[in-house]
Short mmCIF file of C-alpha atoms and ligand atoms in Angstrom, two decimals:
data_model
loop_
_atom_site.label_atom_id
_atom_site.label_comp_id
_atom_site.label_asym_id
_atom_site.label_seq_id
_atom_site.Cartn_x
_atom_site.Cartn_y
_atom_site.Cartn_z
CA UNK A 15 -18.41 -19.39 -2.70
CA UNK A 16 -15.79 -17.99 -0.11
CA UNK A 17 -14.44 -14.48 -0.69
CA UNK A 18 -11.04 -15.57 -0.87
CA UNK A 19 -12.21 -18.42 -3.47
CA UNK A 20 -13.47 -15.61 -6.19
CA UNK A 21 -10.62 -14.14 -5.75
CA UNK A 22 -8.94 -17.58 -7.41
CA UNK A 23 -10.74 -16.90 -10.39
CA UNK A 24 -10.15 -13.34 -10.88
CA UNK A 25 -9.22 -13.16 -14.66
CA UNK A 26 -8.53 -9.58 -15.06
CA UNK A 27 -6.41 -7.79 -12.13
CA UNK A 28 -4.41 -4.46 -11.70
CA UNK A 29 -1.63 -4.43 -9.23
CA UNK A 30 -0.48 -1.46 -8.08
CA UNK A 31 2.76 -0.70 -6.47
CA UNK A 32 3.67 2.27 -4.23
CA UNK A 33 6.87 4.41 -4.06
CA UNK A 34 7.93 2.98 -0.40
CA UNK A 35 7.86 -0.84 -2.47
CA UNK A 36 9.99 0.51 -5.31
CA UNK A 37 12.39 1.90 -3.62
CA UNK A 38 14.89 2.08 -1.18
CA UNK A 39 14.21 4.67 1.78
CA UNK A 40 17.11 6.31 0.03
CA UNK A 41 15.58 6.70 -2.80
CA UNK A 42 16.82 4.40 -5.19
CA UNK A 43 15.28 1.56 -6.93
CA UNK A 44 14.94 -1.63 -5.51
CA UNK A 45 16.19 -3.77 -8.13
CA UNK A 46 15.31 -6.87 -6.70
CA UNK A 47 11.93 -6.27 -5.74
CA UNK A 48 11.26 -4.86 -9.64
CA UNK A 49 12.79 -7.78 -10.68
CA UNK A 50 10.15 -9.82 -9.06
CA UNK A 51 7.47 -7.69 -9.46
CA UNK A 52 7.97 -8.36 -13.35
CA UNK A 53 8.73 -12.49 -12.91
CA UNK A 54 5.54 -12.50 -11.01
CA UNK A 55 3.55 -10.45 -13.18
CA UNK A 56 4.88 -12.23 -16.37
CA UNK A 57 4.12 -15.64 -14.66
CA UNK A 58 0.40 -14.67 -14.07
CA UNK A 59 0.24 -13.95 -17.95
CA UNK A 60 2.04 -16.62 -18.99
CA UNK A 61 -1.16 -18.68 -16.86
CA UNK A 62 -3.46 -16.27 -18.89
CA UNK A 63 -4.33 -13.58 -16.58
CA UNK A 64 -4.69 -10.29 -18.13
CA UNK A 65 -2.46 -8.02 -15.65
CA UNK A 66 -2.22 -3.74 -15.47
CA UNK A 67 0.32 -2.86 -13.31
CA UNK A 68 -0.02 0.99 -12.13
CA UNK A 69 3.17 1.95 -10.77
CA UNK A 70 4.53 4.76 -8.54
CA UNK A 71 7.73 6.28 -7.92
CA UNK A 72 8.22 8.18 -11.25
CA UNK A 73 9.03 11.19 -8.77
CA UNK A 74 10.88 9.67 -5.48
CA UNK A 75 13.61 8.54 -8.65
CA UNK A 76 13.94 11.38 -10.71
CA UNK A 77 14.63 13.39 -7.24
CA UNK A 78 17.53 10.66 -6.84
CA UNK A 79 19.03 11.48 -10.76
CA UNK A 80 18.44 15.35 -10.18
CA UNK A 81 20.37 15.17 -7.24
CA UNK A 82 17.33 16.59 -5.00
CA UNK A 83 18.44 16.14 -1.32
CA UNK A 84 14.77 16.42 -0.41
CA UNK A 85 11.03 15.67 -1.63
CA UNK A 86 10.65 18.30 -4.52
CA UNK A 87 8.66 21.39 -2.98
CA UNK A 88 7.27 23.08 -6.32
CA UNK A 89 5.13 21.88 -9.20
CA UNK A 90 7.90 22.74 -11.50
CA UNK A 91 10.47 20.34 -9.49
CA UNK A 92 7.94 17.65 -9.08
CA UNK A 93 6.92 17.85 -12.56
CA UNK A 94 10.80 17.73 -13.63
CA UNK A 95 11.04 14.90 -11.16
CA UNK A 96 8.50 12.84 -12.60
CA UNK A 97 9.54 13.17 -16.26
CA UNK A 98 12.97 11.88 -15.71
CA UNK A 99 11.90 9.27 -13.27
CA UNK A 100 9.02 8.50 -15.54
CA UNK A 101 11.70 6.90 -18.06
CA UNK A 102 14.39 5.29 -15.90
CA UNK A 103 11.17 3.23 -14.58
CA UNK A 104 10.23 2.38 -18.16
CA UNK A 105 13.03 1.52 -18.96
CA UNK A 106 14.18 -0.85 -15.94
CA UNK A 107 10.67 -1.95 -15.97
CA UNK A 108 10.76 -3.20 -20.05
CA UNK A 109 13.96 -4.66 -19.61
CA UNK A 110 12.63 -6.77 -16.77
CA UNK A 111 9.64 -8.45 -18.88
CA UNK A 112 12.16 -8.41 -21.64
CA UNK A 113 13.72 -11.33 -19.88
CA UNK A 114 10.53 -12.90 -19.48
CA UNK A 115 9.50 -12.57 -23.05
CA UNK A 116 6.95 -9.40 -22.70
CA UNK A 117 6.87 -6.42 -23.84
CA UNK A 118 5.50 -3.24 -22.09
CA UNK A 119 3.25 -0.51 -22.85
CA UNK A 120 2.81 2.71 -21.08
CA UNK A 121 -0.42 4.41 -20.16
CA UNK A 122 -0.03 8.34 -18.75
CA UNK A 123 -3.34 9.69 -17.19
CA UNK A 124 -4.65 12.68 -15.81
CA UNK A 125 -8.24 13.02 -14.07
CA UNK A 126 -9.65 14.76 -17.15
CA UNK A 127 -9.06 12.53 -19.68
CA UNK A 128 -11.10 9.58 -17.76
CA UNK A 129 -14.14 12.48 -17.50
CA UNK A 130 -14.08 13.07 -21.00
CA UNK A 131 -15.86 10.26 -22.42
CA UNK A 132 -14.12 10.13 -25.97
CA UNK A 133 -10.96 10.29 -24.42
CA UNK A 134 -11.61 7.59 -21.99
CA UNK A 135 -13.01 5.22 -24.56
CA UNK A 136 -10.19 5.86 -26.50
CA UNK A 137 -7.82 5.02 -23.66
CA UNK A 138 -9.82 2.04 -22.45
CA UNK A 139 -9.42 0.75 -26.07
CA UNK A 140 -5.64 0.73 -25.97
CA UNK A 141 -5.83 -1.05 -22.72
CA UNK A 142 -8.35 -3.75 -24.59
CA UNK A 143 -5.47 -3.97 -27.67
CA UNK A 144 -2.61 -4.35 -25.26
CA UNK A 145 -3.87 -7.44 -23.19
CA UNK A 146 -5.38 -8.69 -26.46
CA UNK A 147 -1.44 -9.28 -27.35
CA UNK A 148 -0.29 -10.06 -24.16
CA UNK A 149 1.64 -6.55 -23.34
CA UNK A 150 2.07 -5.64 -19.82
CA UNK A 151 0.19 -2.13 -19.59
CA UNK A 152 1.79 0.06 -17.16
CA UNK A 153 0.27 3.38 -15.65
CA UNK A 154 1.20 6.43 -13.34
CA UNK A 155 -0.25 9.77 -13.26
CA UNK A 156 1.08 11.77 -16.14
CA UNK A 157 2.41 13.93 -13.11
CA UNK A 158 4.83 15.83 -15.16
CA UNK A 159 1.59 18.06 -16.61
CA UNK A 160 -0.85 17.02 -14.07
CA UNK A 161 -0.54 20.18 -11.47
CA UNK A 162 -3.39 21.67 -11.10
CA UNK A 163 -2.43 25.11 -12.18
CA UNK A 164 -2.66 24.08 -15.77
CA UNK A 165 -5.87 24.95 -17.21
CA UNK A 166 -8.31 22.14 -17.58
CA UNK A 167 -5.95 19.39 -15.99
CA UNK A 168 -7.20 17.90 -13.04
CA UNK A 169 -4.93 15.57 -10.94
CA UNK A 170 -5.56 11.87 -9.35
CA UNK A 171 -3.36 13.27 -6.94
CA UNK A 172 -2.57 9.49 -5.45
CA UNK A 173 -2.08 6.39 -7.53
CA UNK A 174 -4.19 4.84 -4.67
CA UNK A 175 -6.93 6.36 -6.53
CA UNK A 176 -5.73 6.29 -10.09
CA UNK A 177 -5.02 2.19 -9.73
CA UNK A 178 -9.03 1.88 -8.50
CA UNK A 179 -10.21 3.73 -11.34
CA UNK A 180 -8.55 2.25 -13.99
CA UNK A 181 -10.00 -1.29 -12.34
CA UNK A 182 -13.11 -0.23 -12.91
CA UNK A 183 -12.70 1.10 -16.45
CA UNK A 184 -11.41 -1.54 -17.95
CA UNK A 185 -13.77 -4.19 -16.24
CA UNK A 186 -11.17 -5.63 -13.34
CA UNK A 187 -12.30 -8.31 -11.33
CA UNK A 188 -9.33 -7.57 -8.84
CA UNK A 189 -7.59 -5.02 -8.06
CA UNK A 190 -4.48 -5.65 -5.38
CA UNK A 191 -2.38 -2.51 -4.16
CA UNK A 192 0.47 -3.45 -2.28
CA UNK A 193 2.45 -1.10 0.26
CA UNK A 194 4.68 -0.90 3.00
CA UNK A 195 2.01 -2.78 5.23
CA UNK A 196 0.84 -6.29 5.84
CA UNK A 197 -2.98 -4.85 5.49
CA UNK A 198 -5.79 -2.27 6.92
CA UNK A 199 -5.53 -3.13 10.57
CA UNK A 200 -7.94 -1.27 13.06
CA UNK A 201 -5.43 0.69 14.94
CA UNK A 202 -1.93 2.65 13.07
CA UNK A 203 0.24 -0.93 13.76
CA UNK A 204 3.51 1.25 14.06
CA UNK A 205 2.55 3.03 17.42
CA UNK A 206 -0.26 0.84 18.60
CA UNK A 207 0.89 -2.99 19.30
CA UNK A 208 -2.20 -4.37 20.25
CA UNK A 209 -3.74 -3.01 16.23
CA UNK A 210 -5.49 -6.20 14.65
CA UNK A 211 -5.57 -6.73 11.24
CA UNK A 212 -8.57 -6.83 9.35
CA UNK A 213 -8.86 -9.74 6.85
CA UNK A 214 -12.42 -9.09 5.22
CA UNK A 215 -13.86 -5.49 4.84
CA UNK A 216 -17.38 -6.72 3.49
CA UNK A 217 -18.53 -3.05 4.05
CA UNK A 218 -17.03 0.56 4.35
CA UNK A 219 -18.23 1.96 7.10
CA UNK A 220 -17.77 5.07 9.24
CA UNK A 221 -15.85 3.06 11.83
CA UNK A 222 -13.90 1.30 9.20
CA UNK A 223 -12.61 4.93 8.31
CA UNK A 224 -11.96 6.57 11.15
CA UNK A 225 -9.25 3.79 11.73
CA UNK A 226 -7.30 5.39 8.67
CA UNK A 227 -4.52 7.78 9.65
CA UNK A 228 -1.92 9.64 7.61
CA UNK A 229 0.66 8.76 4.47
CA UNK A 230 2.76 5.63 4.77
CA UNK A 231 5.78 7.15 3.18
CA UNK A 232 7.73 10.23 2.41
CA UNK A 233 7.82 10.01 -0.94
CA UNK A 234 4.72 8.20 -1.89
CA UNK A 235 1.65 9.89 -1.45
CA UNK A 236 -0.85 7.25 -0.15
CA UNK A 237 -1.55 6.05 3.08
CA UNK A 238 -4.46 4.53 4.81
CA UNK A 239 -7.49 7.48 3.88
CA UNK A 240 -6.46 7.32 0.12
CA UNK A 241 -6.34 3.22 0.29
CA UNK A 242 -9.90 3.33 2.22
CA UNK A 243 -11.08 5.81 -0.55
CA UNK A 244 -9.85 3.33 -3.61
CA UNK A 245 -11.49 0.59 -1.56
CA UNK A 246 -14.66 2.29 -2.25
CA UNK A 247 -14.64 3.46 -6.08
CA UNK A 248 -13.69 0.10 -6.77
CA UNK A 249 -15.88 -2.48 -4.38
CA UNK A 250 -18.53 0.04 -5.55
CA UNK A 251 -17.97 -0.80 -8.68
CA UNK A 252 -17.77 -4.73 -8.93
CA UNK A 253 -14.59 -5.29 -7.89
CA UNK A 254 -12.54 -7.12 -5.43
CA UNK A 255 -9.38 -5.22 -3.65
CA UNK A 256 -6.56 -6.61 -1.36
CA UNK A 257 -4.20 -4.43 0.16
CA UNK A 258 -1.05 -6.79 0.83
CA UNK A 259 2.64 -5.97 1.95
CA UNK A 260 4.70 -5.96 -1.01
CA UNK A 261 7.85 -6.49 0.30
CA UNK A 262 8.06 -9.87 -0.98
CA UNK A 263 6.02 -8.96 -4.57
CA UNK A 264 5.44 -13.24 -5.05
CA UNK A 265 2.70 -12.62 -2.23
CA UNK A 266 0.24 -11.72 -5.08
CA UNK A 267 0.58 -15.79 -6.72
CA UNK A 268 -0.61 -16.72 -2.91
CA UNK A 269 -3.46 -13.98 -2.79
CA UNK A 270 -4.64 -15.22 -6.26
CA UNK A 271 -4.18 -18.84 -4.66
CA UNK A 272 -7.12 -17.60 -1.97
CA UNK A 273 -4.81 -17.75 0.78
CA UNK A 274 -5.63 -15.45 3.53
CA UNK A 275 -3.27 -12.41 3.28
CA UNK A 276 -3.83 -8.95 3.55
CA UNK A 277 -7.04 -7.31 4.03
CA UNK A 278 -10.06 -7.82 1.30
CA UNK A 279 -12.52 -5.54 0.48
CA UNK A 280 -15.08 -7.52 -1.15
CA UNK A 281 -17.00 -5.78 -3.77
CA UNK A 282 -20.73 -4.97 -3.90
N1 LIG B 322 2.54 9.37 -9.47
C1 LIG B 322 3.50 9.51 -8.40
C2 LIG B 322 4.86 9.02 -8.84
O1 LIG B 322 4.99 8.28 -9.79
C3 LIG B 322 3.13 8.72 -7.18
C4 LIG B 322 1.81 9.00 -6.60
C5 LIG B 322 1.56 8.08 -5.41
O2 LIG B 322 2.54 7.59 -4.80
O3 LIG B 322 0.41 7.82 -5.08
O4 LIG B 322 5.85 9.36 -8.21
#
């Protein structure tokens, strides 16, 4: 079978979405790419995929209500950030599904509680119970205790990370991160014309990673090293990963139609 054809029968996917795809470079949510983000989410589930979205920009729109001219400098601002952002994105995001007849469930994680094996059982069985009843699970970083200052916290740091671990905890067969970016191309495409896309990564090598530069956004925290690094946890681990623009969310119905978009890391 094809690469892109598995990825047609991936049952189980997590999408995640960064900051720079949620919102405007001002700072404010992009409405109409949420909006589609749950149509196309609730449409895969309504064809009975089981769907985890992980979703950024808790902080980038809390700045915006808390009238932060700038990205948030201490923990105490970022976590303050987060915890109001946290809830306007709930709360756009379960009104969304609402019109599509789904409800929404939130998942908060920090690094510990997935290296605590009670805890993570415990969390991967609330994931099991929610897309046993067809709720949308949604996840971030539980950023507004997750600085590293607090004793026995550790942080994901990047939802880059957090979306490829949660893949392979629950048993994903795909796991699709979409960004400001048609792919993983072999030079930075923004200063280098000539940069090719790369539209299979059948293994991560050293090459592979020195093409990675630096963060694709101000406000997000991921860019290229931190998609690279998800790439591995999760091809390492069974399962599939496209990195796809998400400008136009409705890409992911092609990528799960095995059209050629984006870059695939095929899994081990
Ligand atoms: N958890 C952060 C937030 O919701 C984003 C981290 C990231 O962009 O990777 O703002």
């Amino acid at each position: 079978m094809k690469y892109r054809d598995k990825v047609k029968t991936a049952k189980r996917i997590v999408i995640k979405v960064g900051t720079s795809t949620l919102t405007y470079e001002n700072g404010n949510l992009n409405l109409k790419r949420i909006e589609k983000i749950a149509q196309t989410i609730s449409d895969l589930v309504n064809n009975d995929k089981e769907v985890i979205l992980v979703t950024s920009g808790a902080v980038g729109v809390g700045k915006n209500k808390l009238n932060y001219s700038e990205k948030p400098k201490t923990p105490q601002e970022k976590q303050a950030c987060a915890s109001v952002g946290q809830v306007i994105l709930m709360n756009i995001y379960s009104k969304l599904f609402g019109e599509y007849g789904y409800s929404v469930g939130q998942i908060l994680l920090t690094k510990d509680v997935l290296e605590n094996e009670k805890r993570k059982l415990n969390v991967i069985n609330t994931f099991e119970t929610l897309l046993k009843n067809k709720i949308i699970p949604i996840v971030n970083e539980n950023d507004s205790v997750s600085i590293e200052e607090i004793e026995n916290i550790s942080r994901f740091g990047d939802n880059d990370n957090l979306a490829s671990v949660v893949s392979v905890i629950v048993g994903a067969d795909l796991l699709v991160i979409l960004s400001d970016i048609d792919g993983f191309y072999d030079k930075n495409p923004k200063i280098n014309f000539d940069a090719k896309l790369i539209s299979e990564v059948l293994e991560i090598t050293k090459e592979l990673e020195s093409f990675a530069g630096g963060s694709s956004t101000d406000l997000g925290t991921g860019g290229m090293q931190t998609k690279i690094q998800a790439g591995k946890i999760a091809t390492n681990n069974g399962c599939d990963m496209i990195l796809a623009n998400g400008e136009n969310p409705s890409i992911i119905l092609d990528i799960l139609d095995g059209k050629n978009i984006g870059t695939l890391f095929v899994s081990k």
